[in-house]
């Protein structure tokens, strides 16, 4: 009896299997502290952006005050 293939003529076995999720990769993320790995740096970036915005605001206020005094 001949074995039937579910592959289309233009797909190799390797191409088809590369589209399936690799459970080993998914399992390797279990138990990781996602909040610390993603949330912490994201919060730090947001805080840094806020500090930058405040610095820019203070600089512009200073420049406007100097311009008014000239």
mmCIF file of N, CA, C and O in Angstrom:
data_model
loop_
_atom_site.group_PDB
_atom_site.id
_atom_site.type_symbol
_atom_site.label_atom_id
_atom_site.label_comp_id
_atom_site.label_asym_id
_atom_site.label_seq_id
_atom_site.Cartn_x
_atom_site.Cartn_y
_atom_site.Cartn_z
ATOM 1 N N UNK A 1 0.844 -1.183 0.000
ATOM 2 C CA UNK A 1 0.000 0.000 0.000
ATOM 3 C C UNK A 1 0.884 1.239 0.000
ATOM 4 O O UNK A 1 1.808 1.340 0.788
ATOM 5 N N UNK A 2 0.596 2.181 -0.856
ATOM 6 C CA UNK A 2 1.404 3.387 -0.987
ATOM 7 C C UNK A 2 0.975 4.412 0.063
ATOM 8 O O UNK A 2 -0.203 4.635 0.309
ATOM 9 N N UNK A 3 1.969 5.066 0.706
ATOM 10 C CA UNK A 3 1.706 6.078 1.733
ATOM 11 C C UNK A 3 1.277 7.367 1.065
ATOM 12 O O UNK A 3 1.894 7.837 0.125
ATOM 13 N N UNK A 4 0.175 7.957 1.560
ATOM 14 C CA UNK A 4 -0.318 9.199 1.001
ATOM 15 C C UNK A 4 0.291 10.374 1.747
ATOM 16 O O UNK A 4 0.495 10.322 2.939
ATOM 17 N N UNK A 5 0.532 11.438 1.041
ATOM 18 C CA UNK A 5 1.108 12.640 1.619
ATOM 19 C C UNK A 5 0.054 13.739 1.665
ATOM 20 O O UNK A 5 -0.710 13.915 0.731
ATOM 21 N N UNK A 6 0.027 14.467 2.782
ATOM 22 C CA UNK A 6 -0.890 15.604 2.918
ATOM 23 C C UNK A 6 -0.260 16.899 2.430
ATOM 24 O O UNK A 6 -0.842 17.953 2.565
ATOM 25 N N UNK A 7 0.925 16.818 1.888
ATOM 26 C CA UNK A 7 1.635 18.001 1.434
ATOM 27 C C UNK A 7 1.189 18.387 0.039
ATOM 28 O O UNK A 7 0.922 17.539 -0.799
ATOM 29 N N UNK A 8 1.119 19.687 -0.190
ATOM 30 C CA UNK A 8 0.851 20.136 -1.547
ATOM 31 C C UNK A 8 2.115 19.886 -2.364
ATOM 32 O O UNK A 8 3.192 19.746 -1.813
ATOM 33 N N UNK A 9 1.991 19.850 -3.651
ATOM 34 C CA UNK A 9 3.164 19.534 -4.481
ATOM 35 C C UNK A 9 4.334 20.493 -4.291
ATOM 36 O O UNK A 9 5.476 20.098 -4.447
ATOM 37 N N UNK A 10 4.063 21.743 -3.928
ATOM 38 C CA UNK A 10 5.154 22.705 -3.810
ATOM 39 C C UNK A 10 5.649 22.875 -2.377
ATOM 40 O O UNK A 10 6.451 23.741 -2.106
ATOM 41 N N UNK A 11 5.202 22.053 -1.427
ATOM 42 C CA UNK A 11 5.661 22.135 -0.045
ATOM 43 C C UNK A 11 6.439 20.882 0.321
ATOM 44 O O UNK A 11 5.997 19.774 0.071
ATOM 45 N N UNK A 12 7.567 21.088 0.946
ATOM 46 C CA UNK A 12 8.329 19.952 1.434
ATOM 47 C C UNK A 12 7.875 19.631 2.852
ATOM 48 O O UNK A 12 7.196 20.409 3.503
ATOM 49 N N UNK A 13 8.253 18.469 3.334
ATOM 50 C CA UNK A 13 7.941 18.063 4.710
ATOM 51 C C UNK A 13 8.533 19.069 5.691
ATOM 52 O O UNK A 13 7.903 19.438 6.670
ATOM 53 N N UNK A 14 9.730 19.552 5.412
ATOM 54 C CA UNK A 14 10.406 20.503 6.298
ATOM 55 C C UNK A 14 9.643 21.822 6.373
ATOM 56 O O UNK A 14 9.459 22.387 7.443
ATOM 57 N N UNK A 15 9.171 22.318 5.236
ATOM 58 C CA UNK A 15 8.409 23.566 5.216
ATOM 59 C C UNK A 15 7.111 23.435 6.009
ATOM 60 O O UNK A 15 6.732 24.311 6.754
ATOM 61 N N UNK A 16 6.451 22.307 5.855
ATOM 62 C CA UNK A 16 5.187 22.084 6.544
ATOM 63 C C UNK A 16 5.412 21.999 8.054
ATOM 64 O O UNK A 16 4.679 22.595 8.818
ATOM 65 N N UNK A 17 6.441 21.300 8.486
ATOM 66 C CA UNK A 17 6.669 21.145 9.920
ATOM 67 C C UNK A 17 7.162 22.435 10.552
ATOM 68 O O UNK A 17 6.961 22.652 11.741
ATOM 69 N N UNK A 18 7.774 23.331 9.785
ATOM 70 C CA UNK A 18 8.247 24.588 10.351
ATOM 71 C C UNK A 18 7.100 25.528 10.680
ATOM 72 O O UNK A 18 7.274 26.477 11.421
ATOM 73 N N UNK A 19 5.920 25.266 10.153
ATOM 74 C CA UNK A 19 4.766 26.109 10.422
ATOM 75 C C UNK A 19 4.061 25.716 11.719
ATOM 76 O O UNK A 19 3.269 26.469 12.234
ATOM 77 N N UNK A 20 4.339 24.534 12.233
ATOM 78 C CA UNK A 20 3.727 24.091 13.477
ATOM 79 C C UNK A 20 4.494 24.676 14.652
ATOM 80 O O UNK A 20 5.710 24.793 14.614
ATOM 81 N N UNK A 21 3.766 25.061 15.744
ATOM 82 C CA UNK A 21 4.475 25.604 16.910
ATOM 83 C C UNK A 21 5.360 24.544 17.552
ATOM 84 O O UNK A 21 5.024 23.364 17.580
ATOM 85 N N UNK A 22 6.494 24.978 18.019
ATOM 86 C CA UNK A 22 7.425 24.089 18.710
ATOM 87 C C UNK A 22 7.106 24.148 20.196
ATOM 88 O O UNK A 22 7.399 25.133 20.859
ATOM 89 N N UNK A 23 6.469 23.121 20.716
ATOM 90 C CA UNK A 23 6.057 23.117 22.114
ATOM 91 C C UNK A 23 7.239 23.205 23.055
ATOM 92 O O UNK A 23 7.105 23.709 24.166
ATOM 93 N N UNK A 24 8.401 22.743 22.633
ATOM 94 C CA UNK A 24 9.578 22.851 23.496
ATOM 95 C C UNK A 24 9.931 24.311 23.723
ATOM 96 O O UNK A 24 10.285 24.703 24.831
ATOM 97 N N UNK A 25 9.814 25.117 22.694
ATOM 98 C CA UNK A 25 10.107 26.547 22.828
ATOM 99 C C UNK A 25 9.072 27.212 23.725
ATOM 100 O O UNK A 25 9.412 28.026 24.583
ATOM 101 N N UNK A 26 7.814 26.866 23.533
ATOM 102 C CA UNK A 26 6.748 27.437 24.355
ATOM 103 C C UNK A 26 6.934 27.027 25.805
ATOM 104 O O UNK A 26 6.821 27.852 26.713
ATOM 105 N N UNK A 27 7.222 25.765 26.042
ATOM 106 C CA UNK A 27 7.404 25.268 27.411
ATOM 107 C C UNK A 27 8.586 25.919 28.114
ATOM 108 O O UNK A 27 8.593 26.041 29.330
ATOM 109 N N UNK A 28 9.580 26.351 27.358
ATOM 110 C CA UNK A 28 10.762 26.953 27.983
ATOM 111 C C UNK A 28 10.446 28.299 28.625
ATOM 112 O O UNK A 28 11.196 28.770 29.472
ATOM 113 N N UNK A 29 9.314 28.920 28.263
ATOM 114 C CA UNK A 29 8.931 30.204 28.846
ATOM 115 C C UNK A 29 8.069 30.050 30.100
ATOM 116 O O UNK A 29 7.848 31.020 30.814
ATOM 117 N N UNK A 30 7.609 28.846 30.369
ATOM 118 C CA UNK A 30 6.761 28.636 31.543
ATOM 119 C C UNK A 30 7.566 28.877 32.808
ATOM 120 O O UNK A 30 8.713 28.466 32.922
ATOM 121 N N UNK A 31 6.966 29.577 33.741
ATOM 122 C CA UNK A 31 7.618 29.837 35.015
ATOM 123 C C UNK A 31 8.502 31.071 35.033
ATOM 124 O O UNK A 31 9.042 31.420 36.076
ATOM 125 N N UNK A 32 8.675 31.730 33.891
ATOM 126 C CA UNK A 32 9.483 32.943 33.862
ATOM 127 C C UNK A 32 8.685 34.109 34.438
ATOM 128 O O UNK A 32 7.483 34.214 34.209
ATOM 129 N N UNK A 33 9.338 34.993 35.165
ATOM 130 C CA UNK A 33 8.629 36.155 35.718
ATOM 131 C C UNK A 33 8.397 37.209 34.632
ATOM 132 O O UNK A 33 9.170 38.146 34.471
ATOM 133 N N UNK A 34 7.318 37.044 33.895
ATOM 134 C CA UNK A 34 7.032 37.910 32.752
ATOM 135 C C UNK A 34 6.940 39.369 33.179
ATOM 136 O O UNK A 34 7.412 40.259 32.469
ATOM 137 N N UNK A 35 6.328 39.641 34.348
ATOM 138 C CA UNK A 35 6.213 41.023 34.801
ATOM 139 C C UNK A 35 7.585 41.662 34.950
ATOM 140 O O UNK A 35 7.799 42.791 34.538
ATOM 141 N N UNK A 36 8.517 40.929 35.511
ATOM 142 C CA UNK A 36 9.857 41.469 35.695
ATOM 143 C C UNK A 36 10.636 41.576 34.398
ATOM 144 O O UNK A 36 11.414 42.509 34.208
ATOM 145 N N UNK A 37 10.415 40.645 33.500
ATOM 146 C CA UNK A 37 11.159 40.646 32.235
ATOM 147 C C UNK A 37 10.625 41.649 31.230
ATOM 148 O O UNK A 37 11.386 42.204 30.441
ATOM 149 N N UNK A 38 9.324 41.865 31.231
ATOM 150 C CA UNK A 38 8.719 42.767 30.259
ATOM 151 C C UNK A 38 8.154 44.009 30.937
ATOM 152 O O UNK A 38 8.409 45.133 30.508
ATOM 153 N N UNK A 39 7.396 43.813 31.997
ATOM 154 C CA UNK A 39 6.738 44.929 32.666
ATOM 155 C C UNK A 39 7.703 45.920 33.272
ATOM 156 O O UNK A 39 7.523 47.136 33.149
ATOM 157 N N UNK A 40 8.742 45.423 33.937
ATOM 158 C CA UNK A 40 9.716 46.311 34.570
ATOM 159 C C UNK A 40 10.409 47.236 33.580
ATOM 160 O O UNK A 40 10.384 48.460 33.752
ATOM 161 N N UNK A 41 10.999 46.692 32.532
ATOM 162 C CA UNK A 41 11.635 47.557 31.534
ATOM 163 C C UNK A 41 10.649 48.492 30.830
ATOM 164 O O UNK A 41 10.993 49.632 30.508
ATOM 165 N N UNK A 42 9.424 48.036 30.625
ATOM 166 C CA UNK A 42 8.426 48.885 29.991
ATOM 167 C C UNK A 42 8.067 50.065 30.895
ATOM 168 O O UNK A 42 7.966 51.203 30.426
ATOM 169 N N UNK A 43 7.914 49.799 32.191
ATOM 170 C CA UNK A 43 7.652 50.892 33.141
ATOM 171 C C UNK A 43 8.832 51.854 33.184
ATOM 172 O O UNK A 43 8.662 53.073 33.229
ATOM 173 N N UNK A 44 10.053 51.323 33.193
ATOM 174 C CA UNK A 44 11.250 52.176 33.226
ATOM 175 C C UNK A 44 11.317 53.064 31.989
ATOM 176 O O UNK A 44 11.663 54.246 32.088
ATOM 177 N N UNK A 45 10.968 52.521 30.837
ATOM 178 C CA UNK A 45 10.970 53.319 29.608
ATOM 179 C C UNK A 45 9.922 54.423 29.681
ATOM 180 O O UNK A 45 10.180 55.558 29.265
ATOM 181 N N UNK A 46 8.748 54.114 30.226
ATOM 182 C CA UNK A 46 7.697 55.122 30.355
ATOM 183 C C UNK A 46 8.132 56.221 31.324
ATOM 184 O O UNK A 46 7.899 57.413 31.067
ATOM 185 N N UNK A 47 8.765 55.837 32.427
ATOM 186 C CA UNK A 47 9.244 56.829 33.391
ATOM 187 C C UNK A 47 10.341 57.705 32.784
ATOM 188 O O UNK A 47 10.369 58.921 33.000
ATOM 189 N N UNK A 48 11.236 57.107 32.015
ATOM 190 C CA UNK A 48 12.295 57.871 31.356
ATOM 191 C C UNK A 48 11.697 58.853 30.351
ATOM 192 O O UNK A 48 12.154 59.997 30.246
ATOM 193 N N UNK A 49 10.664 58.421 29.644
ATOM 194 C CA UNK A 49 10.000 59.306 28.676
ATOM 195 C C UNK A 49 9.349 60.481 29.399
ATOM 196 O O UNK A 49 9.405 61.618 28.930
ATOM 197 N N UNK A 50 8.763 60.222 30.557
ATOM 198 C CA UNK A 50 8.142 61.299 31.340
ATOM 199 C C UNK A 50 9.203 62.287 31.818
ATOM 200 O O UNK A 50 8.997 63.501 31.762
ATOM 201 N N UNK A 51 10.334 61.789 32.272
ATOM 202 C CA UNK A 51 11.426 62.670 32.701
ATOM 203 C C UNK A 51 11.936 63.516 31.539
ATOM 204 O O UNK A 51 12.220 64.708 31.700
ATOM 205 N N UNK A 52 12.059 62.922 30.381
ATOM 206 C CA UNK A 52 12.487 63.659 29.188
ATOM 207 C C UNK A 52 11.487 64.759 28.837
ATOM 208 O O UNK A 52 11.882 65.889 28.526
ATOM 209 N N UNK A 53 10.205 64.430 28.909
ATOM 210 C CA UNK A 53 9.175 65.429 28.614
ATOM 211 C C UNK A 53 9.247 66.582 29.613
ATOM 212 O O UNK A 53 9.140 67.755 29.230
ATOM 213 N N UNK A 54 9.448 66.265 30.894
ATOM 214 C CA UNK A 54 9.559 67.316 31.910
ATOM 215 C C UNK A 54 10.796 68.183 31.678
ATOM 216 O O UNK A 54 10.738 69.411 31.831
ATOM 217 N N UNK A 55 11.903 67.565 31.321
ATOM 218 C CA UNK A 55 13.126 68.329 31.031
ATOM 219 C C UNK A 55 12.922 69.262 29.845
ATOM 220 O O UNK A 55 13.363 70.415 29.863
ATOM 221 N N UNK A 56 12.264 68.755 28.816
ATOM 222 C CA UNK A 56 11.982 69.575 27.636
ATOM 223 C C UNK A 56 11.089 70.752 28.005
ATOM 224 O O UNK A 56 11.332 71.890 27.586
ATOM 225 N N UNK A 57 10.071 70.484 28.801
ATOM 226 C CA UNK A 57 9.153 71.550 29.233
ATOM 227 C C UNK A 57 9.911 72.626 30.011
ATOM 228 O O UNK A 57 9.753 73.819 29.741
ATOM 229 N N UNK A 58 10.766 72.212 30.938
ATOM 230 C CA UNK A 58 11.530 73.183 31.734
ATOM 231 C C UNK A 58 12.496 73.985 30.859
ATOM 232 O O UNK A 58 12.656 75.187 31.042
ATOM 233 N N UNK A 59 13.125 73.323 29.905
ATOM 234 C CA UNK A 59 14.028 74.012 28.982
ATOM 235 C C UNK A 59 13.282 75.070 28.176
ATOM 236 O O UNK A 59 13.739 76.208 28.029
ATOM 237 N N UNK A 60 12.122 74.687 27.654
ATOM 238 C CA UNK A 60 11.340 75.634 26.853
ATOM 239 C C UNK A 60 10.859 76.806 27.694
ATOM 240 O O UNK A 60 10.860 77.956 27.222
ATOM 241 N N UNK A 61 10.456 76.550 28.918
ATOM 242 C CA UNK A 61 10.046 77.635 29.803
ATOM 243 C C UNK A 61 11.213 78.587 30.062
ATOM 244 O O UNK A 61 11.050 79.811 30.042
ATOM 245 N N UNK A 62 12.403 78.026 30.281
ATOM 246 C CA UNK A 62 13.597 78.839 30.536
ATOM 247 C C UNK A 62 13.938 79.686 29.310
ATOM 248 O O UNK A 62 14.229 80.879 29.422
ATOM 249 N N UNK A 63 13.880 79.059 28.137
ATOM 250 C CA UNK A 63 14.187 79.789 26.906
ATOM 251 C C UNK A 63 13.158 80.895 26.655
ATOM 252 O O UNK A 63 13.517 81.997 26.229
ATOM 253 N N UNK A 64 11.894 80.651 26.929
ATOM 254 C CA UNK A 64 10.848 81.652 26.738
ATOM 255 C C UNK A 64 11.054 82.811 27.708
ATOM 256 O O UNK A 64 10.882 83.981 27.338
ATOM 257 N N UNK A 65 11.435 82.501 28.949
ATOM 258 C CA UNK A 65 11.667 83.555 29.933
ATOM 259 C C UNK A 65 12.856 84.419 29.523
ATOM 260 O O UNK A 65 12.820 85.641 29.646
ATOM 261 N N UNK A 66 13.926 83.780 28.997
ATOM 262 C CA UNK A 66 15.088 84.535 28.527
ATOM 263 C C UNK A 66 14.721 85.404 27.336
ATOM 264 O O UNK A 66 15.206 86.534 27.210
ATOM 265 N N UNK A 67 13.891 84.887 26.462
ATOM 266 C CA UNK A 67 13.451 85.632 25.279
ATOM 267 C C UNK A 67 12.632 86.856 25.692
ATOM 268 O O UNK A 67 12.785 87.931 25.124
ATOM 269 N N UNK A 68 11.795 86.698 26.709
ATOM 270 C CA UNK A 68 10.965 87.812 27.196
ATOM 271 C C UNK A 68 11.803 88.860 27.894
ATOM 272 O O UNK A 68 11.442 90.026 27.927
ATOM 273 N N UNK A 69 12.924 88.480 28.489
ATOM 274 C CA UNK A 69 13.793 89.416 29.212
ATOM 275 C C UNK A 69 14.737 90.177 28.264
ATOM 276 O O UNK A 69 15.383 91.112 28.680
ATOM 277 N N UNK A 70 14.809 89.775 27.035
ATOM 278 C CA UNK A 70 15.729 90.414 26.089
ATOM 279 C C UNK A 70 15.167 91.662 25.486
ATOM 280 O O UNK A 70 14.081 91.915 25.271
#
